[in-house]
mmCIF file of C-alpha atoms in Angstrom:
data_model
loop_
_atom_site.group_PDB
_atom_site.id
_atom_site.type_symbol
_atom_site.label_atom_id
_atom_site.label_comp_id
_atom_site.label_asym_id
_atom_site.label_seq_id
_atom_site.Cartn_x
_atom_site.Cartn_y
_atom_site.Cartn_z
ATOM 1 C CA MET A 448 -12.949 89.566 -4.541
ATOM 2 C CA THR A 449 -13.861 87.650 -7.680
ATOM 3 C CA PRO A 450 -13.485 89.180 -11.157
ATOM 4 C CA LYS A 451 -17.267 89.064 -11.489
ATOM 5 C CA ASN A 452 -17.744 91.131 -8.296
ATOM 6 C CA LYS A 453 -15.093 93.597 -9.430
ATOM 7 C CA HIS A 454 -16.923 93.986 -12.725
ATOM 8 C CA TRP A 455 -20.228 94.805 -11.016
ATOM 9 C CA LEU A 456 -18.570 97.208 -8.563
ATOM 10 C CA GLY A 457 -17.075 98.993 -11.550
ATOM 11 C CA VAL A 458 -20.461 99.236 -13.243
ATOM 12 C CA ILE A 459 -22.030 100.622 -10.044
ATOM 13 C CA ALA A 460 -19.222 103.174 -9.645
ATOM 14 C CA ILE A 461 -19.571 104.377 -13.247
ATOM 15 C CA THR A 462 -23.368 104.660 -12.851
ATOM 16 C CA MET A 463 -23.005 106.641 -9.623
ATOM 17 C CA MET A 464 -20.466 108.979 -11.247
ATOM 18 C CA ALA A 465 -22.847 109.567 -14.165
ATOM 19 C CA HIS A 466 -25.708 110.432 -11.789
ATOM 20 C CA LEU A 467 -23.464 112.747 -9.769
ATOM 21 C CA ALA A 468 -22.276 114.477 -12.923
ATOM 22 C CA GLN A 469 -25.890 114.924 -14.023
ATOM 23 C CA ALA A 470 -26.877 116.573 -10.743
ATOM 24 C CA ALA A 471 -23.603 118.348 -10.044
ATOM 25 C CA PRO A 472 -23.730 122.076 -9.447
ATOM 26 C CA GLY A 473 -22.092 124.251 -12.043
ATOM 27 C CA ARG A 474 -23.494 122.398 -15.056
ATOM 28 C CA GLU A 475 -24.332 124.709 -17.915
ATOM 29 C CA ASP A 476 -27.743 126.360 -17.591
ATOM 30 C CA ILE A 477 -30.625 125.586 -19.922
ATOM 31 C CA VAL A 478 -31.135 128.974 -21.566
ATOM 32 C CA ILE A 479 -34.544 130.202 -22.730
ATOM 33 C CA GLY A 480 -34.840 133.445 -24.684
ATOM 34 C CA GLN A 481 -37.590 136.051 -24.306
ATOM 35 C CA VAL A 482 -37.991 139.438 -25.984
ATOM 36 C CA ALA A 483 -40.831 141.560 -24.586
ATOM 37 C CA PRO A 484 -41.897 145.226 -24.212
ATOM 38 C CA LEU A 485 -40.721 146.165 -20.726
ATOM 39 C CA THR A 486 -40.897 149.849 -21.696
ATOM 40 C CA GLY A 487 -43.099 151.721 -24.166
ATOM 41 C CA VAL A 488 -46.823 151.826 -24.895
ATOM 42 C CA ILE A 489 -47.659 148.320 -23.598
ATOM 43 C CA ALA A 490 -44.990 148.010 -20.896
ATOM 44 C CA GLY A 491 -47.584 146.897 -18.329
ATOM 45 C CA THR A 492 -48.565 143.887 -20.420
ATOM 46 C CA GLY A 493 -44.937 143.072 -21.210
ATOM 47 C CA ASN A 494 -43.888 143.095 -17.569
ATOM 48 C CA GLU A 495 -46.812 140.876 -16.608
ATOM 49 C CA TYR A 496 -46.002 138.469 -19.418
ATOM 50 C CA VAL A 497 -42.438 138.137 -18.177
ATOM 51 C CA ALA A 498 -43.461 137.773 -14.507
ATOM 52 C CA GLY A 499 -45.757 134.750 -14.873
ATOM 53 C CA GLY A 500 -43.166 132.648 -16.635
ATOM 54 C CA ALA A 501 -40.453 133.802 -14.226
ATOM 55 C CA ALA A 502 -42.494 132.516 -11.266
ATOM 56 C CA TYR A 503 -42.780 129.032 -12.735
ATOM 57 C CA PHE A 504 -39.143 128.808 -13.833
ATOM 58 C CA ALA A 505 -38.047 129.901 -10.321
ATOM 59 C CA HIS A 506 -40.194 127.139 -8.849
ATOM 60 C CA VAL A 507 -38.581 124.557 -11.146
ATOM 61 C CA ASN A 508 -35.081 125.765 -10.229
ATOM 62 C CA ASP A 509 -35.884 125.635 -6.506
ATOM 63 C CA ASN A 510 -36.909 122.018 -6.943
ATOM 64 C CA GLY A 511 -33.736 120.753 -8.566
ATOM 65 C CA GLY A 512 -34.034 122.276 -12.013
ATOM 66 C CA MET A 513 -34.129 120.062 -15.097
ATOM 67 C CA TYR A 514 -31.918 116.991 -14.776
ATOM 68 C CA GLY A 515 -29.837 118.920 -12.266
ATOM 69 C CA ARG A 516 -29.500 121.985 -14.508
ATOM 70 C CA LYS A 517 -30.966 125.411 -13.821
ATOM 71 C CA ILE A 518 -33.208 127.211 -16.269
ATOM 72 C CA ARG A 519 -32.022 130.707 -17.120
ATOM 73 C CA VAL A 520 -34.265 133.082 -19.041
ATOM 74 C CA ALA A 521 -32.438 135.720 -21.058
ATOM 75 C CA VAL A 522 -34.877 138.648 -21.303
ATOM 76 C CA LYS A 523 -34.487 141.646 -23.615
ATOM 77 C CA ASP A 524 -36.692 144.745 -23.926
ATOM 78 C CA ASP A 525 -37.881 145.675 -27.434
ATOM 79 C CA SER A 526 -40.279 148.476 -26.373
ATOM 80 C CA TYR A 527 -42.901 146.896 -28.713
ATOM 81 C CA LYS A 528 -40.842 147.925 -31.767
ATOM 82 C CA PRO A 529 -40.559 145.210 -34.456
ATOM 83 C CA ASP A 530 -37.125 146.357 -35.659
ATOM 84 C CA GLN A 531 -35.856 146.026 -32.091
ATOM 85 C CA THR A 532 -37.455 142.584 -31.753
ATOM 86 C CA LEU A 533 -35.579 141.468 -34.844
ATOM 87 C CA ALA A 534 -32.213 142.911 -33.784
ATOM 88 C CA LEU A 535 -32.434 141.701 -30.183
ATOM 89 C CA THR A 536 -33.495 138.194 -31.192
ATOM 90 C CA ARG A 537 -30.552 137.889 -33.540
ATOM 91 C CA GLN A 538 -28.235 139.171 -30.819
ATOM 92 C CA MET A 539 -29.693 136.740 -28.289
ATOM 93 C CA LEU A 540 -29.347 133.757 -30.618
ATOM 94 C CA ALA A 541 -25.700 134.637 -31.242
ATOM 95 C CA GLU A 542 -24.683 135.486 -27.677
ATOM 96 C CA ASP A 543 -26.962 133.619 -25.263
ATOM 97 C CA LYS A 544 -27.523 130.568 -27.469
ATOM 98 C CA PRO A 545 -30.993 129.679 -26.119
ATOM 99 C CA LEU A 546 -32.491 126.231 -26.691
ATOM 100 C CA ALA A 547 -35.990 127.696 -27.156
ATOM 101 C CA LEU A 548 -37.707 131.079 -27.400
ATOM 102 C CA PHE A 549 -40.730 131.919 -25.323
ATOM 103 C CA GLY A 550 -43.314 134.632 -24.697
ATOM 104 C CA PHE A 551 -42.599 137.264 -27.342
ATOM 105 C CA VAL A 552 -45.247 140.011 -27.505
ATOM 106 C CA GLY A 553 -46.888 141.618 -30.527
ATOM 107 C CA THR A 554 -48.099 140.636 -33.982
ATOM 108 C CA GLY A 555 -45.825 142.927 -35.979
ATOM 109 C CA ASN A 556 -42.932 141.930 -33.741
ATOM 110 C CA VAL A 557 -43.253 138.220 -34.478
ATOM 111 C CA LEU A 558 -44.026 138.884 -38.151
ATOM 112 C CA ALA A 559 -40.637 140.628 -38.364
ATOM 113 C CA LEU A 560 -39.011 137.334 -37.349
ATOM 114 C CA ASN A 561 -41.095 135.473 -39.942
ATOM 115 C CA ARG A 562 -40.248 137.795 -42.807
ATOM 116 C CA ASN A 563 -36.547 137.406 -42.076
ATOM 117 C CA LYS A 564 -36.719 133.628 -41.428
ATOM 118 C CA VAL A 565 -34.954 134.059 -38.100
ATOM 119 C CA LEU A 566 -36.570 131.062 -36.431
ATOM 120 C CA GLU A 567 -36.156 128.743 -39.411
ATOM 121 C CA ASP A 568 -32.486 129.662 -39.865
ATOM 122 C CA ALA A 569 -31.808 129.056 -36.158
ATOM 123 C CA GLY A 570 -33.832 125.820 -36.069
ATOM 124 C CA ILE A 571 -35.514 126.999 -32.874
ATOM 125 C CA ALA A 572 -39.063 126.942 -31.497
ATOM 126 C CA LEU A 573 -40.957 130.030 -30.358
ATOM 127 C CA LEU A 574 -43.629 129.032 -27.859
ATOM 128 C CA ALA A 575 -46.596 131.185 -26.814
ATOM 129 C CA PRO A 576 -46.223 134.460 -28.688
ATOM 130 C CA TYR A 577 -48.698 136.956 -27.210
ATOM 131 C CA THR A 578 -50.693 137.445 -30.395
ATOM 132 C CA GLY A 579 -53.715 135.873 -32.013
ATOM 133 C CA ALA A 580 -53.066 137.099 -35.562
ATOM 134 C CA GLN A 581 -54.161 134.801 -38.366
ATOM 135 C CA ASP A 582 -51.107 135.850 -40.407
ATOM 136 C CA LEU A 583 -48.966 133.918 -37.929
ATOM 137 C CA ARG A 584 -51.150 130.805 -38.143
ATOM 138 C CA GLU A 585 -51.945 130.571 -41.845
ATOM 139 C CA PRO A 586 -49.820 129.398 -43.505
ATOM 140 C CA MET A 587 -48.461 127.412 -40.579
ATOM 141 C CA ASN A 588 -44.937 128.236 -39.455
ATOM 142 C CA PRO A 589 -43.607 124.962 -37.979
ATOM 143 C CA ASN A 590 -41.320 126.877 -35.599
ATOM 144 C CA ILE A 591 -44.124 128.814 -33.855
ATOM 145 C CA PHE A 592 -46.349 127.091 -31.265
ATOM 146 C CA HIS A 593 -49.460 129.040 -30.203
ATOM 147 C CA ILE A 594 -51.286 128.369 -26.936
ATOM 148 C CA ARG A 595 -53.987 131.050 -27.332
ATOM 149 C CA ALA A 596 -57.023 131.198 -29.589
ATOM 150 C CA SER A 597 -56.797 133.516 -32.585
ATOM 151 C CA TYR A 598 -58.242 137.015 -32.839
ATOM 152 C CA THR A 599 -60.593 135.524 -35.424
ATOM 153 C CA ASP A 600 -61.840 133.077 -32.777
ATOM 154 C CA GLU A 601 -62.223 135.894 -30.241
ATOM 155 C CA THR A 602 -64.072 138.330 -32.467
ATOM 156 C CA ALA A 603 -66.312 135.553 -33.810
ATOM 157 C CA ARG A 604 -67.262 134.643 -30.237
ATOM 158 C CA MET A 605 -68.091 138.293 -29.450
ATOM 159 C CA VAL A 606 -70.191 138.749 -32.580
ATOM 160 C CA GLU A 607 -72.102 135.514 -31.937
ATOM 161 C CA HIS A 608 -72.761 136.514 -28.306
ATOM 162 C CA LEU A 609 -73.997 139.992 -29.219
ATOM 163 C CA PHE A 610 -76.094 138.679 -32.104
ATOM 164 C CA THR A 611 -77.907 136.217 -29.811
ATOM 165 C CA ILE A 612 -79.001 139.079 -27.542
ATOM 166 C CA GLY A 613 -80.513 140.959 -30.471
ATOM 167 C CA LEU A 614 -77.800 143.414 -31.545
ATOM 168 C CA ARG A 615 -77.368 143.994 -35.270
ATOM 169 C CA ARG A 616 -75.442 147.239 -35.818
ATOM 170 C CA PHE A 617 -71.740 146.506 -35.270
ATOM 171 C CA ALA A 618 -68.688 148.739 -35.558
ATOM 172 C CA VAL A 619 -65.004 147.884 -35.178
ATOM 173 C CA MET A 620 -62.291 150.110 -33.743
ATOM 174 C CA TYR A 621 -58.818 148.755 -34.477
ATOM 175 C CA GLN A 622 -55.085 149.417 -34.350
ATOM 176 C CA ASP A 623 -53.965 150.053 -37.928
ATOM 177 C CA ASP A 624 -51.272 147.380 -38.136
ATOM 178 C CA PRO A 625 -51.174 143.581 -38.629
ATOM 179 C CA PHE A 626 -52.528 143.028 -35.098
ATOM 180 C CA GLY A 627 -55.556 145.282 -35.482
ATOM 181 C CA ARG A 628 -56.292 144.368 -39.079
ATOM 182 C CA SER A 629 -56.309 140.673 -38.146
ATOM 183 C CA GLY A 630 -59.006 141.321 -35.538
ATOM 184 C CA LEU A 631 -60.933 143.523 -37.951
ATOM 185 C CA LEU A 632 -60.921 140.750 -40.554
ATOM 186 C CA GLY A 633 -62.124 138.258 -37.942
ATOM 187 C CA ALA A 634 -65.051 140.477 -36.972
ATOM 188 C CA GLU A 635 -65.996 141.155 -40.594
ATOM 189 C CA THR A 636 -65.852 137.442 -41.416
ATOM 190 C CA ALA A 637 -68.067 136.575 -38.421
ATOM 191 C CA LEU A 638 -70.561 139.279 -39.396
ATOM 192 C CA GLN A 639 -70.643 138.067 -42.994
ATOM 193 C CA LYS A 640 -71.601 134.567 -41.825
ATOM 194 C CA LEU A 641 -74.608 136.129 -40.107
ATOM 195 C CA GLY A 642 -75.583 138.112 -43.200
ATOM 196 C CA LEU A 643 -74.322 141.395 -41.709
ATOM 197 C CA LYS A 644 -71.529 143.891 -42.292
ATOM 198 C CA ALA A 645 -69.961 146.510 -40.045
ATOM 199 C CA VAL A 646 -71.790 149.842 -40.070
ATOM 200 C CA ALA A 647 -68.455 151.576 -39.490
ATOM 201 C CA THR A 648 -64.764 150.923 -38.827
ATOM 202 C CA GLY A 649 -62.144 153.252 -37.412
ATOM 203 C CA GLY A 650 -58.396 152.810 -37.023
ATOM 204 C CA TYR A 651 -55.563 154.539 -35.183
ATOM 205 C CA ASP A 652 -51.766 154.683 -35.499
ATOM 206 C CA ARG A 653 -49.990 152.139 -33.246
ATOM 207 C CA THR A 654 -47.324 154.754 -32.428
ATOM 208 C CA LYS A 655 -49.985 157.210 -31.168
ATOM 209 C CA PRO A 656 -52.328 155.053 -29.068
ATOM 210 C CA GLU A 657 -54.138 157.958 -27.439
ATOM 211 C CA ASP A 658 -54.906 159.733 -30.728
ATOM 212 C CA VAL A 659 -58.210 158.036 -31.529
ATOM 213 C CA ASP A 660 -60.191 161.061 -32.725
ATOM 214 C CA ALA A 661 -60.514 159.757 -36.294
ATOM 215 C CA ALA A 662 -61.864 156.417 -35.051
ATOM 216 C CA VAL A 663 -64.304 158.170 -32.731
ATOM 217 C CA ALA A 664 -65.553 160.389 -35.575
ATOM 218 C CA ALA A 665 -65.973 157.494 -38.000
ATOM 219 C CA ILE A 666 -67.755 155.218 -35.566
ATOM 220 C CA GLY A 667 -69.736 157.733 -33.535
ATOM 221 C CA ALA A 668 -71.594 159.017 -36.594
ATOM 222 C CA SER A 669 -72.925 155.527 -37.391
ATOM 223 C CA ASN A 670 -74.708 155.106 -34.025
ATOM 224 C CA PRO A 671 -73.810 151.401 -33.596
ATOM 225 C CA ASP A 672 -75.425 148.996 -31.119
ATOM 226 C CA ALA A 673 -72.067 147.377 -30.342
ATOM 227 C CA ILE A 674 -68.409 148.225 -30.881
ATOM 228 C CA ILE A 675 -65.613 145.670 -30.934
ATOM 229 C CA MET A 676 -62.239 147.150 -29.973
ATOM 230 C CA VAL A 677 -59.114 145.501 -31.365
ATOM 231 C CA ALA A 678 -56.725 147.788 -29.548
ATOM 232 C CA VAL A 679 -54.114 148.104 -26.794
ATOM 233 C CA ASN A 680 -54.807 149.484 -23.308
ATOM 234 C CA ARG A 681 -54.205 153.203 -23.831
ATOM 235 C CA ALA A 682 -56.085 153.391 -27.119
ATOM 236 C CA SER A 683 -59.031 151.439 -25.746
ATOM 237 C CA ALA A 684 -59.278 153.711 -22.691
ATOM 238 C CA ALA A 685 -59.044 156.896 -24.774
ATOM 239 C CA PHE A 686 -61.684 155.603 -27.181
ATOM 240 C CA VAL A 687 -64.065 154.561 -24.380
ATOM 241 C CA LYS A 688 -63.811 157.961 -22.657
ATOM 242 C CA LYS A 689 -64.458 159.903 -25.855
ATOM 243 C CA MET A 690 -67.353 157.729 -26.973
ATOM 244 C CA ARG A 691 -69.031 158.001 -23.570
ATOM 245 C CA THR A 692 -68.439 161.766 -23.512
ATOM 246 C CA GLN A 693 -70.305 161.950 -26.807
ATOM 247 C CA GLY A 694 -73.205 160.090 -25.199
ATOM 248 C CA SER A 695 -72.784 156.758 -26.985
ATOM 249 C CA LYS A 696 -74.670 153.909 -25.303
ATOM 250 C CA ALA A 697 -73.181 151.218 -27.532
ATOM 251 C CA ARG A 698 -72.126 147.915 -25.960
ATOM 252 C CA LEU A 699 -68.318 147.849 -25.879
ATOM 253 C CA PHE A 700 -66.285 144.683 -26.269
ATOM 254 C CA SER A 701 -62.518 144.225 -26.263
ATOM 255 C CA ILE A 702 -60.262 141.353 -27.204
ATOM 256 C CA SER A 703 -58.079 139.579 -24.662
ATOM 257 C CA VAL A 704 -54.879 141.614 -25.023
ATOM 258 C CA VAL A 705 -56.467 144.439 -23.022
ATOM 259 C CA ASN A 706 -55.773 144.502 -19.286
ATOM 260 C CA PHE A 707 -59.029 145.338 -17.523
ATOM 261 C CA LYS A 708 -57.248 147.018 -14.589
ATOM 262 C CA GLU A 709 -55.465 149.384 -16.973
ATOM 263 C CA LEU A 710 -58.793 150.061 -18.666
ATOM 264 C CA LEU A 711 -60.397 150.869 -15.309
ATOM 265 C CA LYS A 712 -57.569 153.183 -14.295
ATOM 266 C CA ASN A 713 -57.343 155.083 -17.578
ATOM 267 C CA ALA A 714 -60.997 155.173 -18.665
ATOM 268 C CA GLY A 715 -62.543 155.489 -15.196
ATOM 269 C CA GLU A 716 -64.773 152.953 -13.485
ATOM 270 C CA GLU A 717 -68.006 154.563 -14.614
ATOM 271 C CA ASN A 718 -66.945 154.498 -18.273
ATOM 272 C CA ALA A 719 -65.453 151.007 -18.097
ATOM 273 C CA ARG A 720 -68.396 149.391 -16.313
ATOM 274 C CA GLY A 721 -70.130 146.814 -18.490
ATOM 275 C CA ILE A 722 -67.328 146.436 -21.046
ATOM 276 C CA GLY A 723 -67.026 142.845 -22.219
ATOM 277 C CA ILE A 724 -63.604 141.299 -22.701
ATOM 278 C CA SER A 725 -62.975 137.983 -24.430
ATOM 279 C CA GLN A 726 -60.469 135.726 -22.660
ATOM 280 C CA VAL A 727 -58.349 132.863 -23.964
ATOM 281 C CA MET A 728 -56.989 131.554 -20.651
ATOM 282 C CA PRO A 729 -58.559 130.199 -17.439
ATOM 283 C CA TYR A 730 -59.911 132.790 -15.008
ATOM 284 C CA PRO A 731 -56.877 133.749 -12.847
ATOM 285 C CA TYR A 732 -58.758 135.377 -9.949
ATOM 286 C CA SER A 733 -60.339 132.260 -8.430
ATOM 287 C CA THR A 734 -59.001 128.875 -7.403
ATOM 288 C CA LEU A 735 -61.430 126.734 -9.392
ATOM 289 C CA ALA A 736 -58.872 125.532 -11.934
ATOM 290 C CA PRO A 737 -55.860 123.642 -10.516
ATOM 291 C CA VAL A 738 -53.497 125.740 -12.637
ATOM 292 C CA ALA A 739 -55.013 128.942 -11.195
ATOM 293 C CA ARG A 740 -54.331 127.724 -7.644
ATOM 294 C CA GLU A 741 -50.750 126.834 -8.539
ATOM 295 C CA PHE A 742 -50.307 130.140 -10.355
ATOM 296 C CA GLN A 743 -51.528 132.227 -7.415
ATOM 297 C CA THR A 744 -49.342 130.322 -4.953
ATOM 298 C CA LEU A 745 -46.163 130.635 -7.013
ATOM 299 C CA MET A 746 -46.772 134.272 -7.948
ATOM 300 C CA ALA A 747 -47.144 135.109 -4.247
ATOM 301 C CA LYS A 748 -43.889 133.284 -3.512
ATOM 302 C CA TYR A 749 -41.668 134.310 -6.413
ATOM 303 C CA GLN A 750 -43.241 137.471 -7.869
ATOM 304 C CA PRO A 751 -45.049 139.062 -4.900
ATOM 305 C CA ASP A 752 -44.757 142.592 -6.293
ATOM 306 C CA LYS A 753 -46.096 141.686 -9.751
ATOM 307 C CA VAL A 754 -49.663 141.718 -11.019
ATOM 308 C CA VAL A 755 -51.871 138.637 -11.080
ATOM 309 C CA SER A 756 -53.589 138.910 -14.455
ATOM 310 C CA TYR A 757 -54.582 137.014 -17.556
ATOM 311 C CA ALA A 758 -51.233 137.967 -19.139
ATOM 312 C CA SER A 759 -49.152 136.641 -16.250
ATOM 313 C CA MET A 760 -51.367 133.527 -16.119
ATOM 314 C CA GLU A 761 -50.784 132.934 -19.837
ATOM 315 C CA SER A 762 -47.010 133.076 -19.554
ATOM 316 C CA PHE A 763 -47.141 130.865 -16.444
ATOM 317 C CA ILE A 764 -49.016 128.199 -18.426
ATOM 318 C CA ALA A 765 -46.608 128.613 -21.328
ATOM 319 C CA ALA A 766 -43.672 128.068 -18.967
ATOM 320 C CA LYS A 767 -45.264 124.829 -17.715
ATOM 321 C CA ILE A 768 -45.667 123.605 -21.286
ATOM 322 C CA LEU A 769 -42.082 124.491 -22.172
ATOM 323 C CA VAL A 770 -40.675 122.813 -19.059
ATOM 324 C CA GLU A 771 -42.624 119.663 -19.919
ATOM 325 C CA ALA A 772 -41.193 119.683 -23.453
ATOM 326 C CA ILE A 773 -37.679 120.085 -22.035
ATOM 327 C CA ARG A 774 -38.289 117.258 -19.557
ATOM 328 C CA ARG A 775 -39.428 114.969 -22.355
ATOM 329 C CA SER A 776 -36.309 115.909 -24.349
ATOM 330 C CA GLY A 777 -34.038 114.173 -21.818
ATOM 331 C CA ALA A 778 -30.884 115.170 -19.961
ATOM 332 C CA ASP A 779 -29.239 116.760 -23.015
ATOM 333 C CA PRO A 780 -31.944 118.837 -24.711
ATOM 334 C CA THR A 781 -31.308 120.520 -28.035
ATOM 335 C CA ARG A 782 -33.329 122.970 -30.104
ATOM 336 C CA ALA A 783 -34.439 120.150 -32.397
ATOM 337 C CA LYS A 784 -35.398 117.832 -29.514
ATOM 338 C CA ILE A 785 -37.501 120.494 -27.797
ATOM 339 C CA MET A 786 -39.293 121.380 -31.033
ATOM 340 C CA ASN A 787 -39.925 117.691 -31.667
ATOM 341 C CA GLN A 788 -41.394 117.186 -28.186
ATOM 342 C CA LEU A 789 -43.636 120.236 -28.536
ATOM 343 C CA GLU A 790 -44.911 118.852 -31.821
ATOM 344 C CA LYS A 791 -45.747 115.532 -30.122
ATOM 345 C CA MET A 792 -47.581 117.181 -27.232
ATOM 346 C CA ASN A 793 -51.167 115.984 -27.549
ATOM 347 C CA SER A 794 -53.858 116.882 -24.980
ATOM 348 C CA TYR A 795 -51.285 118.039 -22.441
ATOM 349 C CA ASP A 796 -53.179 119.213 -19.356
ATOM 350 C CA ALA A 797 -51.490 122.131 -17.579
ATOM 351 C CA GLY A 798 -54.075 121.924 -14.781
ATOM 352 C CA GLY A 799 -57.479 122.593 -16.298
ATOM 353 C CA PHE A 800 -56.147 124.040 -19.546
ATOM 354 C CA LYS A 801 -55.252 121.626 -22.360
ATOM 355 C CA VAL A 802 -53.076 122.122 -25.415
ATOM 356 C CA SER A 803 -52.591 119.859 -28.406
ATOM 357 C CA PHE A 804 -50.000 120.149 -31.153
ATOM 358 C CA SER A 805 -49.158 117.863 -34.073
ATOM 359 C CA PRO A 806 -47.039 117.890 -37.239
ATOM 360 C CA GLN A 807 -49.983 119.524 -39.007
ATOM 361 C CA ASN A 808 -51.130 121.809 -36.176
ATOM 362 C CA ARG A 809 -49.377 124.555 -34.219
ATOM 363 C CA VAL A 810 -52.485 126.101 -32.583
ATOM 364 C CA GLY A 811 -52.694 124.406 -29.195
ATOM 365 C CA SER A 812 -56.021 125.850 -27.989
ATOM 366 C CA LYS A 813 -59.150 127.576 -29.293
ATOM 367 C CA PHE A 814 -60.645 128.243 -25.860
ATOM 368 C CA VAL A 815 -62.555 131.554 -25.647
ATOM 369 C CA GLU A 816 -64.918 132.866 -22.977
ATOM 370 C CA VAL A 817 -66.422 136.298 -22.336
ATOM 371 C CA THR A 818 -65.954 138.300 -19.134
ATOM 372 C CA VAL A 819 -67.499 141.640 -18.090
ATOM 373 C CA ILE A 820 -66.235 144.524 -15.946
ATOM 374 C CA GLY A 821 -68.728 144.670 -13.093
ATOM 375 C CA ALA A 822 -70.198 147.523 -11.061
ATOM 376 C CA ASP A 823 -67.593 147.059 -8.321
ATOM 377 C CA GLY A 824 -64.651 147.245 -10.735
ATOM 378 C CA LYS A 825 -64.115 143.499 -10.699
ATOM 379 C CA LEU A 826 -63.949 141.233 -13.694
ATOM 380 C CA LEU A 827 -66.911 138.852 -13.754
ATOM 381 C CA ARG A 828 -67.315 135.625 -15.681
#
């Protein structure tokens, strides 16, 4: 064998060894961190938000993982309590050492991370927090990447829709915290642009979601044509029941964080019928969008006991976006590489739902559409 042949055989052997090492079992997992409310007042939403992402990550792992490495999601339960979100995130960053964070739930919860500069200090991205609060978008936090439209976008869309059908007397029921106040501000801003102002507003304590009597009293007395609810499932259901019991015929609209099935169960089909709900993701109950078909297939395979919903669809799409950012980061991803690839993601199509980020923009989508709970208890577009 000539020296030249020996040289090329050596090159081939080294290349093969590198490929084998890359795909070898036992390589360290790619860890993603998620803190969500698996117990507490919005446990249903939290569990759905974990399930959708879990289905997609399981699919990726079953198909070879990322460069031969498995994705492992470290999930912790904060019960929707901001102080727990803060403590558990710090613990996770220290112990699990995730390369990215994903799918946290709640405005106040993510604001707790902001106030304490947790993400900046760790140099880590948080993708797809389940919140549309303007406080998390302006000023822009470069570490947070949003894939949903803001509450301002949602409430503006509702107000515009209701205005075009002739309604003029608007009220807003809201959770008295950063989440609810953000939606309230969005509604008031949209009304102001139309030369209107809310005839009444009514808040409730986030720790007592079924105690909505003060909101009912404040809003009921004003006899509004339409009421926009910036509230979680239990509070929305309690408010709907009490308003209908009082005889209110006002059009009721809710923002996207409400689960219509929970609303049906807790408010009753007769009370919930006709409620409009803004949505910021593709319709998950048909197969029109390619991502909806993929979502339904993988949920049936990997999360058969979990709920198909807008929340699980949202986290599924977020998981696709995160996996793509990891893929683009190469065989040895780091926190900085993943954040850099997310920032460069322009017009990424997850299958009928596009997101675009840039150095100056961390809001990937402003898509909003309105759905209605129909007479048969189904959600109609």
